[in-house]
Structure formats: C-alpha cells, structure tokens
Amino acid sequence: TFSPALLKIGVLLSTHSLQYFFTTVTPGISLPEFTAVGQVDAEQAEYYDSNNRTLVLKVNWLKKSDDEEHWKMKLQSAANQEELNKSLLSEVLKLLNQTKQKFHTLQRMTGCELDDDGSKRGYDQFGYDGEDLVRLDLNSETWIAAVPQVLPFTQTSSTQPSIQFIQHACINWVQKYVKYGKSVLERKDRPEVSLFQKNSSSPVVCHATGFFPKAVMITWQKNGEDLNEDVELRETLPNQDGTFQKRSILTVSPEELKNNNYTCVIQHSSLEKELVLLVSDRKVLSGRRNLSKSKTLKSLTDVSDKKGL
C-alpha cells in the first residue's frame, strides 16, 4: 500500500528510493535538449542525454550487474522519455503562448520510495522555467495545475502511465537495485554527533554527520519532556563520501539554558539505542568560554558560519 508513514511505534524505518530528473530545453543552445538523471538513495546512478543517446551507469555496483536485457529496456525507456518530454515542452509553450525562440526549460521529477515494512510512496511533478507547473495527486489520480493556463493539459492527459510507473515499474526497479547494491545501500554507518554554540548567547546546534542510511531523527527534550517550540530542524544533506548530515537548532535564552535540563536525542538505524546529548555539556566555540581552537572546533565554526548561525 502507498502510505506517508515513516515512523511506526517509534521505530525508524529504513527507506530506499529511486528518483528521476528529466530536463528538456528549447533547441538552439549548447546544452543537450534532453537529459535524464536517475538517483538511487540520493546517489546519482544513471545518466542519459539527447546528444549521446547512451545510458551511462555511474556507480560500480550497477556496472557489475549482469542484466543486459534490463539495461536495453532502460535505454529504450530513456529514449521514450526524450520524445515524450520534448512533446510536452512544445505543448506547454503553446498553452503559455510562448515560442521556442527564447530559452525555456521543462523539468520533471518522478520517483518512488519503499520502506522495509512494505510502505510505498511516489510522486510526479513538473516545473517550467523554475516555477511549479503540474503535479500528480495519487489519491484522486488527477493532475493538479499550478497555473490556470495548463488546465487543458490536466483535463485531457491521462494519469495512468505515471501511476503505473510509480506503483509498479519504479518499485520493482528499487527492489532490483537494492539487491545489486546491497553491500553499499544496506550498510549502517553510525552518526558522529556534536552539540555546540557559536557563542554563549547564540542558538544551540545539535549536529549529526557521517551516517547512512539517510533516515534519522533529531529531537529535543526539556526536563525530560519532548520539546517542539523554539526548534528548527534543517533538511538532511549529502556528504561527499555518500553519507549524510543533519542538524537541529534550539533557540532559547541563556537563562533558560541555565535553569532547565535540555537534551538532544538522536535516533538512527545504525544505533542499538538512541544517543542522548546533554546541552550542559555543549561546546561554546567563542565568547565567555575560552576553549582552545582545535581543528574540530574550527570546522564546526566554519559549518555554522555557512549556515548563517
């Protein structure tokens, strides 16, 4: 069944995903008119463009797969997407009363996610020149227009090819690729965690990095009770080595920190039990506490500066 749930009874589920980005541009510039990028668990795995018309496998565990018929089928699928998306761009140009003489871009993002308990999710959405255009609503099985000019498209275009892809082909491919890359995609890398402030009056940052898979939970507690106010959870970001990082930011006054017991709680599938970090043990990188400027602290300062903390 397709479900939005990621958490069941407090257990963090492992999720695998397959995502495709299709980009179509008006002709007459140096870029390929069509490019397709496939990502498995947020890592680029496949590439195709209209200049070369070959399917390029970007990760070793796919290159080693002995499945020639599958890759022939995927190459044909990419060629079909090229033809379809070029046609869609022409249709959108007509609906918006624009011409190919100017540079325009049609972007499409479609894919699916599969949890280890069998829950599934999927999506298909289009953007035009960087703005939302159309998205698929799986519940009503209809296209939802972001701008009124494309209503004719939403009323005449069938949703069934997209739904069939999301619910069947995409899920089957996820399962296939996870088998191919099991040693990489199902590994468990523990997070490295830290708790710090830029100075004694700035927000407190709870930071986890180097973990895999992507799913992680970072929460706060105040005097043993869950805390949702004064908290900002940032998006999970990729690291260059294929792992991920995430941070959550607590913004309270120095008096609040002093007079209450705050903790940061981190849950990840690589951990036998949750990690609990005491805010009272945090590092203050500058200000009232004169800590030595080690390389680690300097790197944390650099990260927080980049994030605008």
PDB file of C-alpha atoms in Angstrom:
ATOM      1  CA  THR A   1       0.000   0.000   0.000  1.00  0.00           C
ATOM      2  CA  PHE A   2       1.089   3.591  -0.622  1.00  0.00           C
ATOM      3  CA  SER A   3       1.471   5.370   2.707  1.00  0.00           C
ATOM      4  CA  PRO A   4       3.004   8.627   4.026  1.00  0.00           C
ATOM      5  CA  ALA A   5       4.203   6.954   7.229  1.00  0.00           C
ATOM      6  CA  LEU A   6       7.914   6.906   8.033  1.00  0.00           C
ATOM      7  CA  LEU A   7       7.656   6.003  11.706  1.00  0.00           C
ATOM      8  CA  LYS A   8       5.874   3.074  13.268  1.00  0.00           C
ATOM      9  CA  ILE A   9       5.658   2.862  17.071  1.00  0.00           C
ATOM     10  CA  GLY A  10       8.785   4.943  17.476  1.00  0.00           C
ATOM     11  CA  VAL A  11      10.895   2.717  15.205  1.00  0.00           C
ATOM     12  CA  LEU A  12      12.868   4.444  12.463  1.00  0.00           C
ATOM     13  CA  LEU A  13      12.237   2.589   9.225  1.00  0.00           C
ATOM     14  CA  SER A  14      14.852   2.049   6.549  1.00  0.00           C
ATOM     15  CA  THR A  15      13.809   3.586   3.228  1.00  0.00           C
ATOM     16  CA  HIS A  16      15.107   3.036  -0.306  1.00  0.00           C
ATOM     17  CA  SER A  17      14.304   5.455  -3.106  1.00  0.00           C
ATOM     18  CA  LEU A  18      14.531   5.769  -6.877  1.00  0.00           C
ATOM     19  CA  GLN A  19      14.211   9.234  -8.368  1.00  0.00           C
ATOM     20  CA  TYR A  20      14.411  10.561 -11.922  1.00  0.00           C
ATOM     21  CA  PHE A  21      15.071  14.122 -13.052  1.00  0.00           C
ATOM     22  CA  PHE A  22      14.192  14.918 -16.673  1.00  0.00           C
ATOM     23  CA  THR A  23      15.261  18.290 -18.100  1.00  0.00           C
ATOM     24  CA  THR A  24      14.099  19.459 -21.529  1.00  0.00           C
ATOM     25  CA  VAL A  25      15.223  22.761 -23.057  1.00  0.00           C
ATOM     26  CA  THR A  26      14.324  24.653 -26.202  1.00  0.00           C
ATOM     27  CA  PRO A  27      16.766  23.976 -29.064  1.00  0.00           C
ATOM     28  CA  GLY A  28      19.494  26.291 -30.267  1.00  0.00           C
ATOM     29  CA  ILE A  29      21.888  26.369 -27.309  1.00  0.00           C
ATOM     30  CA  SER A  30      24.936  24.299 -26.404  1.00  0.00           C
ATOM     31  CA  LEU A  31      23.089  22.154 -23.830  1.00  0.00           C
ATOM     32  CA  PRO A  32      21.529  18.794 -24.780  1.00  0.00           C
ATOM     33  CA  GLU A  33      17.832  19.284 -25.483  1.00  0.00           C
ATOM     34  CA  PHE A  34      17.042  16.451 -23.064  1.00  0.00           C
ATOM     35  CA  THR A  35      18.867  14.980 -20.077  1.00  0.00           C
ATOM     36  CA  ALA A  36      17.804  12.266 -17.648  1.00  0.00           C
ATOM     37  CA  VAL A  37      19.427  11.583 -14.289  1.00  0.00           C
ATOM     38  CA  GLY A  38      18.482   8.616 -12.112  1.00  0.00           C
ATOM     39  CA  GLN A  39      19.290   8.527  -8.401  1.00  0.00           C
ATOM     40  CA  VAL A  40      19.196   5.513  -6.092  1.00  0.00           C
ATOM     41  CA  ASP A  41      19.024   6.507  -2.424  1.00  0.00           C
ATOM     42  CA  ALA A  42      20.003  10.082  -3.401  1.00  0.00           C
ATOM     43  CA  GLU A  43      23.162   8.942  -5.225  1.00  0.00           C
ATOM     44  CA  GLN A  44      23.428   9.521  -8.996  1.00  0.00           C
ATOM     45  CA  ALA A  45      23.268   6.109 -10.641  1.00  0.00           C
ATOM     46  CA  GLU A  46      22.182   6.628 -14.274  1.00  0.00           C
ATOM     47  CA  TYR A  47      22.655   9.335 -16.910  1.00  0.00           C
ATOM     48  CA  TYR A  48      21.285   9.815 -20.437  1.00  0.00           C
ATOM     49  CA  ASP A  49      21.198  12.791 -22.800  1.00  0.00           C
ATOM     50  CA  SER A  50      19.938  13.529 -26.300  1.00  0.00           C
ATOM     51  CA  ASN A  51      23.434  14.187 -27.670  1.00  0.00           C
ATOM     52  CA  ASN A  52      24.930  10.754 -26.970  1.00  0.00           C
ATOM     53  CA  ARG A  53      21.765   8.648 -26.540  1.00  0.00           C
ATOM     54  CA  THR A  54      23.555   6.094 -24.379  1.00  0.00           C
ATOM     55  CA  LEU A  55      22.720   5.021 -20.837  1.00  0.00           C
ATOM     56  CA  VAL A  56      25.692   5.689 -18.556  1.00  0.00           C
ATOM     57  CA  LEU A  57      25.842   3.785 -15.264  1.00  0.00           C
ATOM     58  CA  LYS A  58      27.530   5.958 -12.645  1.00  0.00           C
ATOM     59  CA  VAL A  59      28.101   3.550  -9.729  1.00  0.00           C
ATOM     60  CA  ASN A  60      30.235   0.415  -9.657  1.00  0.00           C
ATOM     61  CA  TRP A  61      27.592  -1.845  -8.139  1.00  0.00           C
ATOM     62  CA  LEU A  62      25.333  -1.189 -11.149  1.00  0.00           C
ATOM     63  CA  LYS A  63      28.181  -1.596 -13.639  1.00  0.00           C
ATOM     64  CA  LYS A  64      28.863  -5.060 -12.199  1.00  0.00           C
ATOM     65  CA  SER A  65      25.251  -6.183 -12.615  1.00  0.00           C
ATOM     66  CA  ASP A  66      24.865  -8.872 -15.280  1.00  0.00           C
ATOM     67  CA  ASP A  67      21.466  -7.805 -16.620  1.00  0.00           C
ATOM     68  CA  GLU A  68      21.901  -6.810 -20.249  1.00  0.00           C
ATOM     69  CA  GLU A  69      18.203  -7.067 -21.101  1.00  0.00           C
ATOM     70  CA  HIS A  70      17.271  -4.718 -18.262  1.00  0.00           C
ATOM     71  CA  TRP A  71      19.699  -2.032 -19.423  1.00  0.00           C
ATOM     72  CA  LYS A  72      18.481  -2.356 -23.029  1.00  0.00           C
ATOM     73  CA  MET A  73      14.965  -1.780 -21.730  1.00  0.00           C
ATOM     74  CA  LYS A  74      16.131   1.211 -19.632  1.00  0.00           C
ATOM     75  CA  LEU A  75      17.858   2.745 -22.667  1.00  0.00           C
ATOM     76  CA  GLN A  76      14.645   2.429 -24.676  1.00  0.00           C
ATOM     77  CA  SER A  77      12.714   3.917 -21.754  1.00  0.00           C
ATOM     78  CA  ALA A  78      15.080   6.916 -21.685  1.00  0.00           C
ATOM     79  CA  ALA A  79      14.629   7.412 -25.439  1.00  0.00           C
ATOM     80  CA  ASN A  80      10.848   7.283 -24.975  1.00  0.00           C
ATOM     81  CA  GLN A  81      11.084   9.884 -22.204  1.00  0.00           C
ATOM     82  CA  GLU A  82      13.131  12.115 -24.500  1.00  0.00           C
ATOM     83  CA  GLU A  83      10.424  12.015 -27.161  1.00  0.00           C
ATOM     84  CA  LEU A  84       7.610  12.457 -24.618  1.00  0.00           C
ATOM     85  CA  ASN A  85       9.156  15.368 -22.735  1.00  0.00           C
ATOM     86  CA  LYS A  86      10.120  17.233 -25.915  1.00  0.00           C
ATOM     87  CA  SER A  87       6.496  16.912 -26.993  1.00  0.00           C
ATOM     88  CA  LEU A  88       5.311  18.117 -23.571  1.00  0.00           C
ATOM     89  CA  LEU A  89       7.561  21.180 -23.760  1.00  0.00           C
ATOM     90  CA  SER A  90       6.076  22.076 -27.160  1.00  0.00           C
ATOM     91  CA  GLU A  91       2.571  21.691 -25.713  1.00  0.00           C
ATOM     92  CA  VAL A  92       3.399  23.869 -22.695  1.00  0.00           C
ATOM     93  CA  LEU A  93       4.859  26.576 -24.954  1.00  0.00           C
ATOM     94  CA  LYS A  94       1.578  26.679 -26.890  1.00  0.00           C
ATOM     95  CA  LEU A  95      -0.550  26.764 -23.724  1.00  0.00           C
ATOM     96  CA  LEU A  96       1.518  29.627 -22.314  1.00  0.00           C
ATOM     97  CA  ASN A  97       1.598  31.397 -25.701  1.00  0.00           C
ATOM     98  CA  GLN A  98       5.390  31.349 -25.842  1.00  0.00           C
ATOM     99  CA  THR A  99       7.817  30.385 -28.603  1.00  0.00           C
ATOM    100  CA  LYS A 100      10.990  28.355 -29.000  1.00  0.00           C
ATOM    101  CA  GLN A 101      12.901  31.497 -29.981  1.00  0.00           C
ATOM    102  CA  LYS A 102      13.589  32.182 -26.302  1.00  0.00           C
ATOM    103  CA  PHE A 103      15.243  29.790 -23.863  1.00  0.00           C
ATOM    104  CA  HIS A 104      12.760  27.767 -21.810  1.00  0.00           C
ATOM    105  CA  THR A 105      13.118  24.739 -19.556  1.00  0.00           C
ATOM    106  CA  LEU A 106      10.705  21.955 -18.658  1.00  0.00           C
ATOM    107  CA  GLN A 107      11.733  19.944 -15.610  1.00  0.00           C
ATOM    108  CA  ARG A 108      10.145  16.747 -14.407  1.00  0.00           C
ATOM    109  CA  MET A 109      10.784  14.897 -11.158  1.00  0.00           C
ATOM    110  CA  THR A 110       9.256  11.484 -10.608  1.00  0.00           C
ATOM    111  CA  GLY A 111      10.061   8.557  -8.374  1.00  0.00           C
ATOM    112  CA  CYS A 112       9.138   6.295  -5.512  1.00  0.00           C
ATOM    113  CA  GLU A 113      10.187   5.245  -2.015  1.00  0.00           C
ATOM    114  CA  LEU A 114       9.947   1.832  -0.386  1.00  0.00           C
ATOM    115  CA  ASP A 115      10.167   1.253   3.377  1.00  0.00           C
ATOM    116  CA  ASP A 116      11.382  -2.015   4.831  1.00  0.00           C
ATOM    117  CA  ASP A 117       7.855  -2.672   6.176  1.00  0.00           C
ATOM    118  CA  GLY A 118       6.469  -2.537   2.617  1.00  0.00           C
ATOM    119  CA  SER A 119       5.032   1.008   2.749  1.00  0.00           C
ATOM    120  CA  LYS A 120       5.351   2.866  -0.551  1.00  0.00           C
ATOM    121  CA  ARG A 121       5.238   6.477  -1.676  1.00  0.00           C
ATOM    122  CA  GLY A 122       5.518   8.121  -5.078  1.00  0.00           C
ATOM    123  CA  TYR A 123       5.284  11.415  -6.928  1.00  0.00           C
ATOM    124  CA  ASP A 124       5.393  13.009 -10.365  1.00  0.00           C
ATOM    125  CA  GLN A 125       5.665  16.763 -10.838  1.00  0.00           C
ATOM    126  CA  PHE A 126       6.629  19.273 -13.495  1.00  0.00           C
ATOM    127  CA  GLY A 127       8.250  22.686 -13.372  1.00  0.00           C
ATOM    128  CA  TYR A 128       8.615  25.290 -16.107  1.00  0.00           C
ATOM    129  CA  ASP A 129      11.367  27.913 -16.105  1.00  0.00           C
ATOM    130  CA  GLY A 130      11.966  27.206 -12.426  1.00  0.00           C
ATOM    131  CA  GLU A 131       8.323  27.530 -11.325  1.00  0.00           C
ATOM    132  CA  ASP A 132       5.816  24.819 -10.360  1.00  0.00           C
ATOM    133  CA  LEU A 133       3.614  23.756 -13.266  1.00  0.00           C
ATOM    134  CA  VAL A 134       1.734  20.482 -12.698  1.00  0.00           C
ATOM    135  CA  ARG A 135       1.809  17.701 -10.122  1.00  0.00           C
ATOM    136  CA  LEU A 136       0.169  14.303  -9.828  1.00  0.00           C
ATOM    137  CA  ASP A 137      -2.236  13.713  -6.939  1.00  0.00           C
ATOM    138  CA  LEU A 138      -2.072   9.971  -6.312  1.00  0.00           C
ATOM    139  CA  ASN A 139      -5.111   9.965  -4.019  1.00  0.00           C
ATOM    140  CA  SER A 140      -7.505  11.452  -6.573  1.00  0.00           C
ATOM    141  CA  GLU A 141      -5.482  10.161  -9.560  1.00  0.00           C
ATOM    142  CA  THR A 142      -5.640  13.593 -11.189  1.00  0.00           C
ATOM    143  CA  TRP A 143      -3.204  16.241 -12.380  1.00  0.00           C
ATOM    144  CA  ILE A 144      -3.182  19.431 -10.300  1.00  0.00           C
ATOM    145  CA  ALA A 145      -2.314  22.625 -12.187  1.00  0.00           C
ATOM    146  CA  ALA A 146      -0.210  25.306 -10.503  1.00  0.00           C
ATOM    147  CA  VAL A 147      -1.166  27.890 -13.156  1.00  0.00           C
ATOM    148  CA  PRO A 148      -4.560  28.172 -14.921  1.00  0.00           C
ATOM    149  CA  GLN A 149      -3.073  28.186 -18.442  1.00  0.00           C
ATOM    150  CA  VAL A 150      -2.226  24.470 -18.206  1.00  0.00           C
ATOM    151  CA  LEU A 151      -5.703  23.350 -17.121  1.00  0.00           C
ATOM    152  CA  PRO A 152      -6.371  21.933 -20.630  1.00  0.00           C
ATOM    153  CA  PHE A 153      -3.379  19.624 -20.134  1.00  0.00           C
ATOM    154  CA  THR A 154      -4.620  18.403 -16.756  1.00  0.00           C
ATOM    155  CA  GLN A 155      -8.087  17.726 -18.163  1.00  0.00           C
ATOM    156  CA  THR A 156      -7.027  15.792 -21.260  1.00  0.00           C
ATOM    157  CA  SER A 157      -3.852  13.957 -20.203  1.00  0.00           C
ATOM    158  CA  SER A 158      -4.197  10.521 -18.642  1.00  0.00           C
ATOM    159  CA  THR A 159      -2.580   9.966 -15.247  1.00  0.00           C
ATOM    160  CA  GLN A 160      -2.438   6.196 -15.695  1.00  0.00           C
ATOM    161  CA  PRO A 161       1.046   5.938 -17.288  1.00  0.00           C
ATOM    162  CA  SER A 162       2.532   7.888 -14.374  1.00  0.00           C
ATOM    163  CA  ILE A 163       0.581   5.928 -11.779  1.00  0.00           C
ATOM    164  CA  GLN A 164       1.575   2.607 -13.346  1.00  0.00           C
ATOM    165  CA  PHE A 165       5.231   3.659 -13.392  1.00  0.00           C
ATOM    166  CA  ILE A 166       5.234   4.844  -9.768  1.00  0.00           C
ATOM    167  CA  GLN A 167       3.344   1.887  -8.328  1.00  0.00           C
ATOM    168  CA  HIS A 168       4.875  -0.916 -10.380  1.00  0.00           C
ATOM    169  CA  ALA A 169       7.978  -0.318 -12.532  1.00  0.00           C
ATOM    170  CA  CYS A 170       9.595   2.107 -10.103  1.00  0.00           C
ATOM    171  CA  ILE A 171       9.055  -0.128  -7.072  1.00  0.00           C
ATOM    172  CA  ASN A 172      10.309  -3.186  -8.990  1.00  0.00           C
ATOM    173  CA  TRP A 173      13.439  -1.297 -10.031  1.00  0.00           C
ATOM    174  CA  VAL A 174      14.103  -0.149  -6.456  1.00  0.00           C
ATOM    175  CA  GLN A 175      13.955  -3.745  -5.270  1.00  0.00           C
ATOM    176  CA  LYS A 176      16.225  -4.865  -8.111  1.00  0.00           C
ATOM    177  CA  TYR A 177      18.813  -2.141  -7.485  1.00  0.00           C
ATOM    178  CA  VAL A 178      18.876  -2.744  -3.735  1.00  0.00           C
ATOM    179  CA  LYS A 179      19.785  -6.364  -4.467  1.00  0.00           C
ATOM    180  CA  TYR A 180      22.571  -5.235  -6.810  1.00  0.00           C
ATOM    181  CA  GLY A 181      23.970  -2.725  -4.336  1.00  0.00           C
ATOM    182  CA  LYS A 182      23.118  -4.493  -1.089  1.00  0.00           C
ATOM    183  CA  SER A 183      26.622  -4.141   0.387  1.00  0.00           C
ATOM    184  CA  VAL A 184      26.529  -0.381  -0.263  1.00  0.00           C
ATOM    185  CA  LEU A 185      22.845   0.542   0.077  1.00  0.00           C
ATOM    186  CA  GLU A 186      22.106  -1.542   3.179  1.00  0.00           C
ATOM    187  CA  ARG A 187      25.236  -0.702   5.130  1.00  0.00           C
ATOM    188  CA  LYS A 188      24.872   1.003   8.509  1.00  0.00           C
ATOM    189  CA  ASP A 189      27.193   3.932   9.253  1.00  0.00           C
ATOM    190  CA  ARG A 190      26.909   5.414  12.747  1.00  0.00           C
ATOM    191  CA  PRO A 191      26.495   9.178  13.071  1.00  0.00           C
ATOM    192  CA  GLU A 192      29.208  11.342  14.569  1.00  0.00           C
ATOM    193  CA  VAL A 193      27.414  13.794  16.844  1.00  0.00           C
ATOM    194  CA  SER A 194      28.225  17.144  18.407  1.00  0.00           C
ATOM    195  CA  LEU A 195      26.443  19.821  20.396  1.00  0.00           C
ATOM    196  CA  PHE A 196      27.735  23.374  20.185  1.00  0.00           C
ATOM    197  CA  GLN A 197      27.107  27.110  20.204  1.00  0.00           C
ATOM    198  CA  LYS A 198      28.930  29.742  18.208  1.00  0.00           C
ATOM    199  CA  ASN A 199      28.952  31.858  21.365  1.00  0.00           C
ATOM    200  CA  SER A 200      27.233  31.760  24.742  1.00  0.00           C
ATOM    201  CA  SER A 201      24.157  33.708  23.579  1.00  0.00           C
ATOM    202  CA  SER A 202      23.669  32.097  20.153  1.00  0.00           C
ATOM    203  CA  PRO A 203      21.411  29.120  19.292  1.00  0.00           C
ATOM    204  CA  VAL A 204      22.484  25.609  20.284  1.00  0.00           C
ATOM    205  CA  VAL A 205      23.198  23.295  17.343  1.00  0.00           C
ATOM    206  CA  CYS A 206      22.787  19.525  17.554  1.00  0.00           C
ATOM    207  CA  HIS A 207      24.676  18.107  14.577  1.00  0.00           C
ATOM    208  CA  ALA A 208      24.926  14.553  13.238  1.00  0.00           C
ATOM    209  CA  THR A 209      27.134  13.622  10.284  1.00  0.00           C
ATOM    210  CA  GLY A 210      28.647  10.605   8.542  1.00  0.00           C
ATOM    211  CA  PHE A 211      25.528   8.439   8.893  1.00  0.00           C
ATOM    212  CA  PHE A 212      23.929   6.045   6.421  1.00  0.00           C
ATOM    213  CA  PRO A 213      21.131   5.328   5.514  1.00  0.00           C
ATOM    214  CA  LYS A 214      19.578   8.768   5.176  1.00  0.00           C
ATOM    215  CA  ALA A 215      16.672   8.434   7.622  1.00  0.00           C
ATOM    216  CA  VAL A 216      17.482   9.989  11.002  1.00  0.00           C
ATOM    217  CA  MET A 217      15.568  11.657  13.835  1.00  0.00           C
ATOM    218  CA  ILE A 218      16.907  14.562  15.885  1.00  0.00           C
ATOM    219  CA  THR A 219      14.627  15.771  18.684  1.00  0.00           C
ATOM    220  CA  TRP A 220      14.922  17.898  21.815  1.00  0.00           C
ATOM    221  CA  GLN A 221      13.720  17.421  25.376  1.00  0.00           C
ATOM    222  CA  LYS A 222      13.292  19.942  28.188  1.00  0.00           C
ATOM    223  CA  ASN A 223      13.337  18.468  31.678  1.00  0.00           C
ATOM    224  CA  GLY A 224      12.502  15.054  30.221  1.00  0.00           C
ATOM    225  CA  GLU A 225       9.553  16.264  28.117  1.00  0.00           C
ATOM    226  CA  ASP A 226       9.504  16.433  24.311  1.00  0.00           C
ATOM    227  CA  LEU A 227      10.112  19.959  23.032  1.00  0.00           C
ATOM    228  CA  ASN A 228       8.709  21.249  19.737  1.00  0.00           C
ATOM    229  CA  GLU A 229       8.810  25.011  20.280  1.00  0.00           C
ATOM    230  CA  ASP A 230      11.951  27.086  19.693  1.00  0.00           C
ATOM    231  CA  VAL A 231      13.327  24.301  17.477  1.00  0.00           C
ATOM    232  CA  GLU A 232      14.336  24.433  13.802  1.00  0.00           C
ATOM    233  CA  LEU A 233      15.053  21.146  12.030  1.00  0.00           C
ATOM    234  CA  ARG A 234      17.190  21.555   8.912  1.00  0.00           C
ATOM    235  CA  GLU A 235      16.990  19.272   5.881  1.00  0.00           C
ATOM    236  CA  THR A 236      19.221  16.232   5.571  1.00  0.00           C
ATOM    237  CA  LEU A 237      22.217  16.989   3.343  1.00  0.00           C
ATOM    238  CA  PRO A 238      24.572  14.655   1.450  1.00  0.00           C
ATOM    239  CA  ASN A 239      28.283  14.439   2.249  1.00  0.00           C
ATOM    240  CA  GLN A 240      30.857  13.881  -0.487  1.00  0.00           C
ATOM    241  CA  ASP A 241      31.579  10.340   0.745  1.00  0.00           C
ATOM    242  CA  GLY A 242      27.992   9.134   0.247  1.00  0.00           C
ATOM    243  CA  THR A 243      26.932   9.608   3.867  1.00  0.00           C
ATOM    244  CA  PHE A 244      24.594  12.292   5.206  1.00  0.00           C
ATOM    245  CA  GLN A 245      24.453  15.087   7.749  1.00  0.00           C
ATOM    246  CA  LYS A 246      21.641  16.848   9.573  1.00  0.00           C
ATOM    247  CA  ARG A 247      21.266  19.486  12.242  1.00  0.00           C
ATOM    248  CA  SER A 248      18.588  20.761  14.581  1.00  0.00           C
ATOM    249  CA  ILE A 249      18.776  24.202  16.168  1.00  0.00           C
ATOM    250  CA  LEU A 250      17.464  25.206  19.603  1.00  0.00           C
ATOM    251  CA  THR A 251      16.930  28.930  20.208  1.00  0.00           C
ATOM    252  CA  VAL A 252      16.352  29.846  23.870  1.00  0.00           C
ATOM    253  CA  SER A 253      17.814  32.454  26.201  1.00  0.00           C
ATOM    254  CA  PRO A 254      20.983  31.799  28.243  1.00  0.00           C
ATOM    255  CA  GLU A 255      18.807  31.925  31.373  1.00  0.00           C
ATOM    256  CA  GLU A 256      16.539  29.189  30.012  1.00  0.00           C
ATOM    257  CA  LEU A 257      19.555  27.008  29.258  1.00  0.00           C
ATOM    258  CA  LYS A 258      20.952  27.581  32.722  1.00  0.00           C
ATOM    259  CA  ASN A 259      17.723  26.939  34.632  1.00  0.00           C
ATOM    260  CA  ASN A 260      16.493  23.855  32.731  1.00  0.00           C
ATOM    261  CA  ASN A 261      17.796  20.476  31.661  1.00  0.00           C
ATOM    262  CA  TYR A 262      17.852  20.366  27.835  1.00  0.00           C
ATOM    263  CA  THR A 263      18.901  17.291  25.855  1.00  0.00           C
ATOM    264  CA  CYS A 264      19.255  16.431  22.172  1.00  0.00           C
ATOM    265  CA  VAL A 265      18.120  12.925  21.196  1.00  0.00           C
ATOM    266  CA  ILE A 266      19.377  11.221  18.012  1.00  0.00           C
ATOM    267  CA  GLN A 267      17.844   8.049  16.554  1.00  0.00           C
ATOM    268  CA  HIS A 268      19.307   6.128  13.617  1.00  0.00           C
ATOM    269  CA  SER A 269      19.077   2.536  12.374  1.00  0.00           C
ATOM    270  CA  SER A 270      22.822   2.033  12.972  1.00  0.00           C
ATOM    271  CA  LEU A 271      22.372   2.644  16.711  1.00  0.00           C
ATOM    272  CA  GLU A 272      21.337  -0.037  19.194  1.00  0.00           C
ATOM    273  CA  LYS A 273      19.784   2.691  21.325  1.00  0.00           C
ATOM    274  CA  GLU A 274      19.216   6.407  20.938  1.00  0.00           C
ATOM    275  CA  LEU A 275      22.008   8.871  21.629  1.00  0.00           C
ATOM    276  CA  VAL A 276      21.262  11.486  24.300  1.00  0.00           C
ATOM    277  CA  LEU A 277      23.440  14.608  24.406  1.00  0.00           C
ATOM    278  CA  LEU A 278      23.267  16.941  27.406  1.00  0.00           C
ATOM    279  CA  VAL A 279      23.100  20.598  26.448  1.00  0.00           C
ATOM    280  CA  SER A 280      25.025  21.365  29.633  1.00  0.00           C
ATOM    281  CA  ASP A 281      27.992  19.544  28.023  1.00  0.00           C
ATOM    282  CA  ARG A 282      27.882  21.607  24.825  1.00  0.00           C
ATOM    283  CA  LYS A 283      30.958  23.277  23.377  1.00  0.00           C
ATOM    284  CA  VAL A 284      30.937  27.064  23.114  1.00  0.00           C
ATOM    285  CA  LEU A 285      33.217  27.949  20.245  1.00  0.00           C
ATOM    286  CA  SER A 286      33.936  31.536  21.278  1.00  0.00           C
ATOM    287  CA  GLY A 287      32.880  34.162  23.806  1.00  0.00           C
ATOM    288  CA  ARG A 288      32.772  33.693  27.556  1.00  0.00           C
ATOM    289  CA  ARG A 289      34.240  30.211  27.457  1.00  0.00           C
ATOM    290  CA  ASN A 290      37.816  30.368  26.185  1.00  0.00           C
ATOM    291  CA  LEU A 291      38.185  26.999  24.535  1.00  0.00           C
ATOM    292  CA  SER A 292      41.275  26.057  22.529  1.00  0.00           C
ATOM    293  CA  LYS A 293      40.707  26.476  18.817  1.00  0.00           C
ATOM    294  CA  SER A 294      41.289  22.927  17.705  1.00  0.00           C
ATOM    295  CA  LYS A 295      40.766  21.851  14.103  1.00  0.00           C
ATOM    296  CA  THR A 296      37.494  20.219  15.103  1.00  0.00           C
ATOM    297  CA  LEU A 297      36.124  23.383  16.655  1.00  0.00           C
ATOM    298  CA  LYS A 298      37.305  25.444  13.702  1.00  0.00           C
ATOM    299  CA  SER A 299      35.467  23.140  11.306  1.00  0.00           C
ATOM    300  CA  LEU A 300      32.313  23.443  13.397  1.00  0.00           C
ATOM    301  CA  THR A 301      32.642  27.230  13.301  1.00  0.00           C
ATOM    302  CA  ASP A 302      33.029  27.132   9.531  1.00  0.00           C
ATOM    303  CA  VAL A 303      29.913  24.969   9.190  1.00  0.00           C
ATOM    304  CA  SER A 304      27.822  27.191  11.435  1.00  0.00           C
ATOM    305  CA  ASP A 305      29.016  30.325   9.612  1.00  0.00           C
ATOM    306  CA  LYS A 306      27.970  28.841   6.268  1.00  0.00           C
ATOM    307  CA  LYS A 307      24.539  28.100   7.705  1.00  0.00           C
ATOM    308  CA  GLY A 308      24.120  31.648   8.944  1.00  0.00           C
ATOM    309  CA  LEU A 309      24.241  30.839  12.653  1.00  0.00           C
TER     310      LEU A 309
END
